[in-house]
Short mmCIF file of C-alpha atoms and ligand atoms in Angstrom, two decimals:
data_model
loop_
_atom_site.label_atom_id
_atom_site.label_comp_id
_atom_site.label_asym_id
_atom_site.label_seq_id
_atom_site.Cartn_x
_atom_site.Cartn_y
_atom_site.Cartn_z
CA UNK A 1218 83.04 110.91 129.00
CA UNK A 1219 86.09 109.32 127.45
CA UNK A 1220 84.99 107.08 124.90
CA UNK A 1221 85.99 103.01 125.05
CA UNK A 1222 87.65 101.74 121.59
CA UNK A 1223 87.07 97.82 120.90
CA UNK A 1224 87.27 97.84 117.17
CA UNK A 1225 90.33 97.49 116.09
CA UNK A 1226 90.49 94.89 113.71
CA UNK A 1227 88.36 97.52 111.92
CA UNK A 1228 91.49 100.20 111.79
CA UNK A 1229 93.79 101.15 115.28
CA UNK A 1230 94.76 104.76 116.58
CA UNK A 1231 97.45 106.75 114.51
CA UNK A 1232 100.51 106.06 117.35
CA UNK A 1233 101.88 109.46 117.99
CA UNK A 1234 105.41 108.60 117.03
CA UNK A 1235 103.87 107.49 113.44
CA UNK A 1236 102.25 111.15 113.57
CA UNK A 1237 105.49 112.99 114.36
CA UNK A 1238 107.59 111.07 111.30
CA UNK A 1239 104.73 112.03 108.65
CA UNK A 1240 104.45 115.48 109.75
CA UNK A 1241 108.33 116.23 109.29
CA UNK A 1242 108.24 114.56 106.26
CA UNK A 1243 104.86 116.73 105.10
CA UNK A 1244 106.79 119.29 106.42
CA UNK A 1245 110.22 119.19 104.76
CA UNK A 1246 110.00 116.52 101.93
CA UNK A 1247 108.21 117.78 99.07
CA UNK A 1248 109.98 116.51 96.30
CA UNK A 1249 108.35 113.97 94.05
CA UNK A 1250 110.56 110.58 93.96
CA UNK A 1251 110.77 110.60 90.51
CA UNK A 1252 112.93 113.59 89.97
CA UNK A 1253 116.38 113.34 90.20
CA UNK A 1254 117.15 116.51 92.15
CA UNK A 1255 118.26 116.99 95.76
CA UNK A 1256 114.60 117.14 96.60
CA UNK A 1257 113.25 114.14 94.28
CA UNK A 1258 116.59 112.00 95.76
CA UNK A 1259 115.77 112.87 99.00
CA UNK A 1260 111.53 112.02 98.89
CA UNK A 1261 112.97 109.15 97.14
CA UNK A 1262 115.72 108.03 99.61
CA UNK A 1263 112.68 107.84 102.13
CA UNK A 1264 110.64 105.40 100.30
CA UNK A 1265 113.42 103.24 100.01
CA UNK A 1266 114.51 102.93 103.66
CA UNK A 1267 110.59 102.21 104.67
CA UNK A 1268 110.81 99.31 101.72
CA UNK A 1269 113.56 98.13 103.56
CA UNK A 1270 112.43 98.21 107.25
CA UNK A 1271 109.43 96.32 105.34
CA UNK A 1272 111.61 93.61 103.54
CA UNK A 1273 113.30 93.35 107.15
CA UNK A 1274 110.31 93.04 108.98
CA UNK A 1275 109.51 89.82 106.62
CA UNK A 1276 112.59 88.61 105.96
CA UNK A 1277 112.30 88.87 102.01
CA UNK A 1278 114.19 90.89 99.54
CA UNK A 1279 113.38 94.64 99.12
CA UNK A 1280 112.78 94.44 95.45
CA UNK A 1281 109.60 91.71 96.58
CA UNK A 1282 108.31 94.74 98.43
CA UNK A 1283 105.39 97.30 96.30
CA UNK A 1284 103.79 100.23 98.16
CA UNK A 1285 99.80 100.32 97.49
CA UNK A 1286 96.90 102.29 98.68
CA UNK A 1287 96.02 99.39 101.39
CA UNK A 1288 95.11 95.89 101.86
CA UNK A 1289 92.10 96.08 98.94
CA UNK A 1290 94.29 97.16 96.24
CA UNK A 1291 97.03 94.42 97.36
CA UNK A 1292 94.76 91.45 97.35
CA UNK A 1293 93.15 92.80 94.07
CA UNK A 1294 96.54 93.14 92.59
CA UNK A 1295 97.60 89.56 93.57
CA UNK A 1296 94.32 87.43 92.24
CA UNK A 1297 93.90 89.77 89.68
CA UNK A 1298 97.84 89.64 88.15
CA UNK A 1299 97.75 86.09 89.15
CA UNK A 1300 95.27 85.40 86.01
CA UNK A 1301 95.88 87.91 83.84
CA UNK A 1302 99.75 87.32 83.91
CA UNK A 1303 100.78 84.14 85.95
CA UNK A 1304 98.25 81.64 83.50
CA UNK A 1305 96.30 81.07 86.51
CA UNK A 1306 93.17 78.98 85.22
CA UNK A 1307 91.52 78.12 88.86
CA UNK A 1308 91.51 79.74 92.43
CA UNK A 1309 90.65 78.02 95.60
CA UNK A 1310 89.66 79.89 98.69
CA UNK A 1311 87.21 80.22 101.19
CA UNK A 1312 83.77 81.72 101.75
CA UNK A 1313 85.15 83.69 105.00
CA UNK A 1314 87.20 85.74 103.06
CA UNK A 1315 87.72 89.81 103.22
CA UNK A 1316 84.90 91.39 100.47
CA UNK A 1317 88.31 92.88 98.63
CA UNK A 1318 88.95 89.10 97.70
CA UNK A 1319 85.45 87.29 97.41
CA UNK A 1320 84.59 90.73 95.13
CA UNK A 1321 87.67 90.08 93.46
CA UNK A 1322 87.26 86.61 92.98
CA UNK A 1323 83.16 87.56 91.83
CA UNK A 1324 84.68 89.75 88.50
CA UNK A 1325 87.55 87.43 87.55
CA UNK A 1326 84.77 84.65 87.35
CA UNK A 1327 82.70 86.54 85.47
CA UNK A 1328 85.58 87.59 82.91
CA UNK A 1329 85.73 83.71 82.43
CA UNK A 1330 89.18 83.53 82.81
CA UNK A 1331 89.81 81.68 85.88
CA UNK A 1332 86.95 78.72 87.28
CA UNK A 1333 86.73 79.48 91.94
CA UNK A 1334 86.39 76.71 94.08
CA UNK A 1335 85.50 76.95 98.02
CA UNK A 1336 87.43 75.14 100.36
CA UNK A 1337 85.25 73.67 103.43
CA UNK A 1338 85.44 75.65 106.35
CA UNK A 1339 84.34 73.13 109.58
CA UNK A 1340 81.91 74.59 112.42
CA UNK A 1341 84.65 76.38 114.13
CA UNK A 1342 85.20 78.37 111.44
CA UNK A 1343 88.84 76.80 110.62
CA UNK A 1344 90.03 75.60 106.73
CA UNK A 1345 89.34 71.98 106.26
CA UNK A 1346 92.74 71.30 105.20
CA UNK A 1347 92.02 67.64 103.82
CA UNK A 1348 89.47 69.50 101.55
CA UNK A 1349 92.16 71.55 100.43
CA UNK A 1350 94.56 69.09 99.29
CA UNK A 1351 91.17 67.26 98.04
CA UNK A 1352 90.28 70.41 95.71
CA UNK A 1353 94.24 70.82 94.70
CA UNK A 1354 94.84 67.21 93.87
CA UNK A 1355 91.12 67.02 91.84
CA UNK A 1356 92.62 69.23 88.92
CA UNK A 1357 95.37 69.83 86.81
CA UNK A 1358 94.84 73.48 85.75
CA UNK A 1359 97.39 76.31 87.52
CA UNK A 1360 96.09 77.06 90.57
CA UNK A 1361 96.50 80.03 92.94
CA UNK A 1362 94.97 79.31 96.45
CA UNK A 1363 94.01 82.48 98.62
CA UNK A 1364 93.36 81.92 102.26
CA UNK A 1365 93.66 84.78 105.19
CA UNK A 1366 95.74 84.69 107.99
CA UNK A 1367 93.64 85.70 110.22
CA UNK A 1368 89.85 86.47 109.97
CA UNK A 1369 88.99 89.93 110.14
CA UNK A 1370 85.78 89.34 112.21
CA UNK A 1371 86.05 86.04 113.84
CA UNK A 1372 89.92 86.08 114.42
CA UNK A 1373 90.60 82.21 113.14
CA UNK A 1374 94.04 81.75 112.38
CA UNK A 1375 95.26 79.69 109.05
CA UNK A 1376 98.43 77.39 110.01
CA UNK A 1377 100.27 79.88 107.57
CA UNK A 1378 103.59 77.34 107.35
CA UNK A 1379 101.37 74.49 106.66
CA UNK A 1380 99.19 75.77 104.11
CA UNK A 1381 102.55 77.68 102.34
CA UNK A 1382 103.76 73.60 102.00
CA UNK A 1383 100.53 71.72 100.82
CA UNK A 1384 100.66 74.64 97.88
CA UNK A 1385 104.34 74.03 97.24
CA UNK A 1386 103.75 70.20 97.69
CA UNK A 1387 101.07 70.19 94.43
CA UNK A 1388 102.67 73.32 92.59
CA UNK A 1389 99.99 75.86 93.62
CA UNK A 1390 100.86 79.40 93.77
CA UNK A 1391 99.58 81.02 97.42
CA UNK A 1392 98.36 84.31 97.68
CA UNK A 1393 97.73 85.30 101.69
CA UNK A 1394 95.66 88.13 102.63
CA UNK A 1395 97.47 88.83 106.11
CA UNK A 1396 96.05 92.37 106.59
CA UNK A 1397 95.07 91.68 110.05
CA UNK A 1398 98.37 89.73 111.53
CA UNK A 1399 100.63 91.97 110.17
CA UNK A 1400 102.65 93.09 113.11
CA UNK A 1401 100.99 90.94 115.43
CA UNK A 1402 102.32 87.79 114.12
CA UNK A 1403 105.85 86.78 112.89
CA UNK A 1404 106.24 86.18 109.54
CA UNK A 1405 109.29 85.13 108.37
CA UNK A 1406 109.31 84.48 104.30
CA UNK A 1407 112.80 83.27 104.17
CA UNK A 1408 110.74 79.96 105.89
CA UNK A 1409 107.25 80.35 104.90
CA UNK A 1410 107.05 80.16 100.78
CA UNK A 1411 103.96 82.26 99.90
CA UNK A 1412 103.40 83.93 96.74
CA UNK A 1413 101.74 87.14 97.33
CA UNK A 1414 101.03 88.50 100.90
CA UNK A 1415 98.96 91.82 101.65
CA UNK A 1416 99.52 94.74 104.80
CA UNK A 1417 97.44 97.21 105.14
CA UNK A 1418 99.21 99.93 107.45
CA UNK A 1419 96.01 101.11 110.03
CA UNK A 1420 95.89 97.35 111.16
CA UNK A 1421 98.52 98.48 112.80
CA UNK A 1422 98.76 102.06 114.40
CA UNK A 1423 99.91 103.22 111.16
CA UNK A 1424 97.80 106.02 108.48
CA UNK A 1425 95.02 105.21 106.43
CA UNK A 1426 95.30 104.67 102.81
CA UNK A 1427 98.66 103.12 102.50
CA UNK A 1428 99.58 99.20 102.76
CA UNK A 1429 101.58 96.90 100.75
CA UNK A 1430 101.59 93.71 98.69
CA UNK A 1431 104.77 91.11 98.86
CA UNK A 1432 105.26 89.57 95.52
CA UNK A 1433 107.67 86.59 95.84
CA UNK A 1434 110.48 87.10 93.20
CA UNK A 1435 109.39 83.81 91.20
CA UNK A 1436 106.37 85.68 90.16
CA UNK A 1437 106.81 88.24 87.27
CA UNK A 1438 103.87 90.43 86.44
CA UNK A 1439 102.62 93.06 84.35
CA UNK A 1440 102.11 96.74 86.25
CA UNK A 1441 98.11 96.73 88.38
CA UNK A 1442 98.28 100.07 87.48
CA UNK A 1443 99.47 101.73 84.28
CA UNK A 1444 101.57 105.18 84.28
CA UNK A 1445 104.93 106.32 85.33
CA UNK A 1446 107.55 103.99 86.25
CA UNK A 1447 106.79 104.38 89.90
CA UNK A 1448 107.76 100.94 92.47
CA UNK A 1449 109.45 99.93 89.35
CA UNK A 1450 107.03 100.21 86.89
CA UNK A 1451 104.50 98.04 88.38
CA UNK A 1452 102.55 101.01 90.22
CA UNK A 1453 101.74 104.07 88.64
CA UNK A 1454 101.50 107.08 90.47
CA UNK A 1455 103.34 110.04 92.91
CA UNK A 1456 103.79 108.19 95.92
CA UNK A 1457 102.28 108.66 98.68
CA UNK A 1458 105.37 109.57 101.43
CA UNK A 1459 104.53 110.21 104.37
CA UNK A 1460 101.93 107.53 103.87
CA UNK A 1461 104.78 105.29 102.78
CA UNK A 1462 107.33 106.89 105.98
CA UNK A 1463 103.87 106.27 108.98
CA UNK A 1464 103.79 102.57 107.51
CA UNK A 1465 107.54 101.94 108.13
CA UNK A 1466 107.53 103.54 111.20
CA UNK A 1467 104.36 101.78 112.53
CA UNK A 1468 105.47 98.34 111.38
CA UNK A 1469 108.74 98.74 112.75
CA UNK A 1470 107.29 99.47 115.91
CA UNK A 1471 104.81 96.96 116.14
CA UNK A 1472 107.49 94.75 115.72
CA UNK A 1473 109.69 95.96 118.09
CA UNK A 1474 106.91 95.88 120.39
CA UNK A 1475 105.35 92.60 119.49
CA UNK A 1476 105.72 90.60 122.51
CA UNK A 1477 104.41 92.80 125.00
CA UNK A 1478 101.37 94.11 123.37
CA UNK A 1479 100.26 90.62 122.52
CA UNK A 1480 101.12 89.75 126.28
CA UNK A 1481 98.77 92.53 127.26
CA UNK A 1482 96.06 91.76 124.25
CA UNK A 1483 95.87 88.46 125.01
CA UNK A 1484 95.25 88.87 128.79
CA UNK A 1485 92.70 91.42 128.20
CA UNK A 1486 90.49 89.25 125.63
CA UNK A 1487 90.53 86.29 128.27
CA UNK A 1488 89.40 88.72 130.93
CA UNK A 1489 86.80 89.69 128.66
CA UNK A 1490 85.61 86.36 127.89
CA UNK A 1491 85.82 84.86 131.20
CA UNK A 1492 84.17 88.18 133.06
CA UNK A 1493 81.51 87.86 129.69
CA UNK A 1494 80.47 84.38 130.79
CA UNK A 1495 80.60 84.57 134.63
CA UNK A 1496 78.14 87.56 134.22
CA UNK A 1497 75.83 86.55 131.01
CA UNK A 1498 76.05 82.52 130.68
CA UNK A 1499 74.08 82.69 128.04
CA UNK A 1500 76.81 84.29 125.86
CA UNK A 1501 78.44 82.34 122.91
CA UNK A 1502 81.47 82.88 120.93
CA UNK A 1503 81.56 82.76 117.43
CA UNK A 1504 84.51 80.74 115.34
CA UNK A 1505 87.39 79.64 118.23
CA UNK A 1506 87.75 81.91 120.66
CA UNK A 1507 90.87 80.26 122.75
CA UNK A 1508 92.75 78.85 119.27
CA UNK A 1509 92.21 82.74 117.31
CA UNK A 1510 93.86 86.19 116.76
CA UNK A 1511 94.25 87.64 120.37
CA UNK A 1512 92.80 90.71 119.16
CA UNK A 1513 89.43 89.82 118.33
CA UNK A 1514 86.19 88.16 120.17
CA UNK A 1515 83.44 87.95 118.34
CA UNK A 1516 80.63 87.42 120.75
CA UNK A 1517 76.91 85.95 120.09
CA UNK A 1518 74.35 87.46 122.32
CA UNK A 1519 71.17 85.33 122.74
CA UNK A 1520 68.21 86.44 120.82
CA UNK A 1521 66.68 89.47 122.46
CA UNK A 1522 64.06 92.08 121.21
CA UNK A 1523 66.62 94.99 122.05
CA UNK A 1524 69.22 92.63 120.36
CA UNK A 1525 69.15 94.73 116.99
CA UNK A 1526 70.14 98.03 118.95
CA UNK A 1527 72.83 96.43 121.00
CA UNK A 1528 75.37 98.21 118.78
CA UNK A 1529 73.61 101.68 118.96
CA UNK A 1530 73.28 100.86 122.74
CA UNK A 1531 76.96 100.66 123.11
CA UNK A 1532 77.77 103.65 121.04
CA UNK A 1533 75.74 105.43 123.02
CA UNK A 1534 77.47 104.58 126.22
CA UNK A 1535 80.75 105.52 124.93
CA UNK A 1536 81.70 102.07 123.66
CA UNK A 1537 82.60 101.38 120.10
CA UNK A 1538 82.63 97.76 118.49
CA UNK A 1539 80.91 96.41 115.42
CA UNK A 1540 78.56 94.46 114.08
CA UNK A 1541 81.31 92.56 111.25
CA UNK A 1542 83.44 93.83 109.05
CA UNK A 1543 83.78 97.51 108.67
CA UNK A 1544 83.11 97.90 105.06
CA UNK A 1545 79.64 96.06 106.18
CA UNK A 1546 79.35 97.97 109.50
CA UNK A 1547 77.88 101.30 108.61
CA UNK A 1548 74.84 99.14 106.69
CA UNK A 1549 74.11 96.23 109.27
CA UNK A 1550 73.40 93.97 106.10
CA UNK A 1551 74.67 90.90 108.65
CA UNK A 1552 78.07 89.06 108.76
CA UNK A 1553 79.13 86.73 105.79
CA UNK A 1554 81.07 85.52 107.98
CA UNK A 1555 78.40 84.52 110.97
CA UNK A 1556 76.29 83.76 108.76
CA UNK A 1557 77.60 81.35 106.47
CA UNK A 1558 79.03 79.39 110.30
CA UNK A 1559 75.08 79.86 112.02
CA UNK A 1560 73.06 80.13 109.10
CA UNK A 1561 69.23 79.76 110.65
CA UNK A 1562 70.73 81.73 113.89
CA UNK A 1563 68.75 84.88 115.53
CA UNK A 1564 71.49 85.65 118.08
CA UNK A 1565 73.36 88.88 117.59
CA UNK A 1566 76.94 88.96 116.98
CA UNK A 1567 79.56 91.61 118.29
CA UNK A 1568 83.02 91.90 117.25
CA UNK A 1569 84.85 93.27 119.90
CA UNK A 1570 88.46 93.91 119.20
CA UNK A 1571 91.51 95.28 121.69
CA UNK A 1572 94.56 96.98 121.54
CA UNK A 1573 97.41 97.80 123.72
CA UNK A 1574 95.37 101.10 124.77
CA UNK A 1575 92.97 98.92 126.25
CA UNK A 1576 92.83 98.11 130.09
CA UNK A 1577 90.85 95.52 132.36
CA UNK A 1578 89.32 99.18 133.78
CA UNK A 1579 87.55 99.46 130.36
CA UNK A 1580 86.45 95.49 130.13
CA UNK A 1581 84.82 95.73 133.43
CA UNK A 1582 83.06 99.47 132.32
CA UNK A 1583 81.83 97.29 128.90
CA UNK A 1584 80.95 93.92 130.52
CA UNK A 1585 79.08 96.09 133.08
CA UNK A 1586 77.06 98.66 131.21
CA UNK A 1587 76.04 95.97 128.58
CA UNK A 1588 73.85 94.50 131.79
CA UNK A 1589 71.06 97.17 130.45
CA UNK A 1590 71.39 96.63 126.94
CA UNK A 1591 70.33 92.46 126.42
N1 LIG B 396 91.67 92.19 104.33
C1 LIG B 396 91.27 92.12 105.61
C2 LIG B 396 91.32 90.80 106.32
C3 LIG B 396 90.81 93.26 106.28
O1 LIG B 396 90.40 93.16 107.54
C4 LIG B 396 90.79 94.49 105.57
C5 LIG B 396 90.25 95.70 106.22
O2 LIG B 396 89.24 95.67 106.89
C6 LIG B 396 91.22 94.51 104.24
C7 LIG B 396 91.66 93.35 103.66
C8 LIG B 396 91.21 95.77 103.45
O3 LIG B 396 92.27 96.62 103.81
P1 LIG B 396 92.21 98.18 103.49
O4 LIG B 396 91.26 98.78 104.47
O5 LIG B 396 93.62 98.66 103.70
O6 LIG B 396 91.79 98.33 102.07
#
């Protein structure tokens, strides 16, 4: 039985061309980047043509660019620099965040450093944005606001231009954690100012344990990690190549390929949610379903006794999805996310999540088999 992939906000397939680059560069390039031999130029030569693909892909400069081991080090790196070496006295952000930020955001409060405050998030799930400018006029202390792009489990989109000018408008910095648009969405920084921005490269078809953070030239800051003078003495560290050579190649791609595997994303999550609700009307979707990320549907299933195996259920037919987020996913501890939007709610949410693998064949397989499981 092939097996049906809908979690892919969670991480995406390695695309075989992404594969094929790493392996020649396993292969061949063994030097480390730091040493100034043919080898060392050459391991080094690579890292600096994926930096620029990156700064290319985003329109910025190459030296804004810093290689990291993923999105969780990135947004770390950005709230946690922004205190410890921008002055940053008070953050503002929101309660749906990724765990890598609200964490984050949990140890710089208790460092007493920096005071958080929560923007209002209305019942769709969107940023209250006259709450935001409330909370940025209401103090005069240096303020960093961090927002996502995109939710990771309930896909809501942040007007990214908009918020970038109410933070330039009352001299905020404006970190944006935009692990899951990156690739999907374009982002053009030559337009949008934003402080620090975060990739993370299996969002999009590209290795595990790589990603990068974007840290706007206006912003200097002290090294996350302390060592060699690896990505110009702010990371410490060998580098991780071919890591470094799968995320190029992967975010190139996705970019060159934007358009038509959004075309075909987005007309496979309507299918889904239109065949959902002719068969089940009881279904519900959770945060806004037309207005979000065309990768993800997060769908509330009534309240059913075989509701709490629904995701074993699917597994078990072949079809993978999750519960939330999948740092949370392996322990069903329950969505921040949901539940901070349906507090008092018994339904039972699934994040379902496509990519351009996907096929109306394998909706109508989920939408059918799930007839057994409510
Ligand atoms: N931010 C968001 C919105 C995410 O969805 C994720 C991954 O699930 C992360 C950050 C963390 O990225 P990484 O897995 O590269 O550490």
């Amino acid at each position: 039985m092939s097996r049906i992939f809908l979690d892919n906000s969670a991480t995406t397939p390695l695309d075989p061309d992404v594969l094929e680059a790493m392996t020649a560069v396993m292969a061949e390039h063994y030097g480390n980047p730091s040493s100034i031999h043919a080898e060392g130029r050459r391991a080094r030569a690579l890292i600096e043509e994926a930096r620029k693909t990156v700064a290319n892909a985003l329109n910025c400069s190459i030296g804004e660019i810093f290689f990291t081991s993923g999105g969780t080090e990135a947004n770390n790196m950005a709230l946690k620099n922004s205190v410890r070496d921008l002055g940053v006295q008070r953050i503002i952000s929101s309660p749906l965040e990724h765990h890598c930020v609200l964490h984050s955001l949990n140890s710089i409060e208790a460092t007493g450093l920096a005071t958080v405050a929560m923007v209002r998030i209305d019942e769709r799930g969107n940023v209250d944005l006259d709450d935001l400018k409330r909370l940025l006029a209401s103090g005069e202390q240096k303020t960093l606001v961090s927002l996502m792009h995109a939710n990771n489990e309930i896909g809501n989109l942040l007007p990214l231009e908009e918020v970038a000018a109410i933070c330039e408008e009352y001299g905020a910095l404006f970190h944006c954690d935009t692990v899951q648009t990156m690739g999907y969405y374009p982002i053009d920084l030559d337009k949008t100012k934003v402080s620090f921005l975060s990739g993370s490269a299996h969002k999009f078809y590209g290795p595990k344990g790589v990603g990068f953070i974007y840290v706007n030239n206006d912003n200097i800051i002290k090294p996350y990690l302390d060592g060699g003078a690896q990505e110009r003495n702010m990371r410490g560290g060998t580098e991780n190549i071919y890591g470094i050579v799968g995320l190029a190649k992967a975010l190139g791609k996705a970019i060159a390929e934007q358009e038509q595997r959004a075309a075909h994303i987005t007309d496979l999550k309507a299918y889904f949610h239109k065949s959902l609700l002719e068969k089940y009307p009881e279904v519900q979707f959770n945060g806004d379903p037309e207005g979000g990320h065309y990768k993800v549907l997060s769908v509330s299933f009534p309240e059913s006794a075989k509701g709490d195996l629904l995701l074993m259920n699917l597994d078990l037919s072949g079809i993978s999805a999750s519960g939330g987020s999948a740092c949370s996913s392996g322990i069903d501890v329950g969505s921040h996310v949901v539940g901070h939007l349906s507090p008092d709610s018994k339904r039972h949410t699934i994040r379902f999540s496509f990519s351009h693998h996907n096929t109306r064949e394998e909706i109508d397989t989920v939408v059918d088999k799930l007839a057994g499981m409510l």
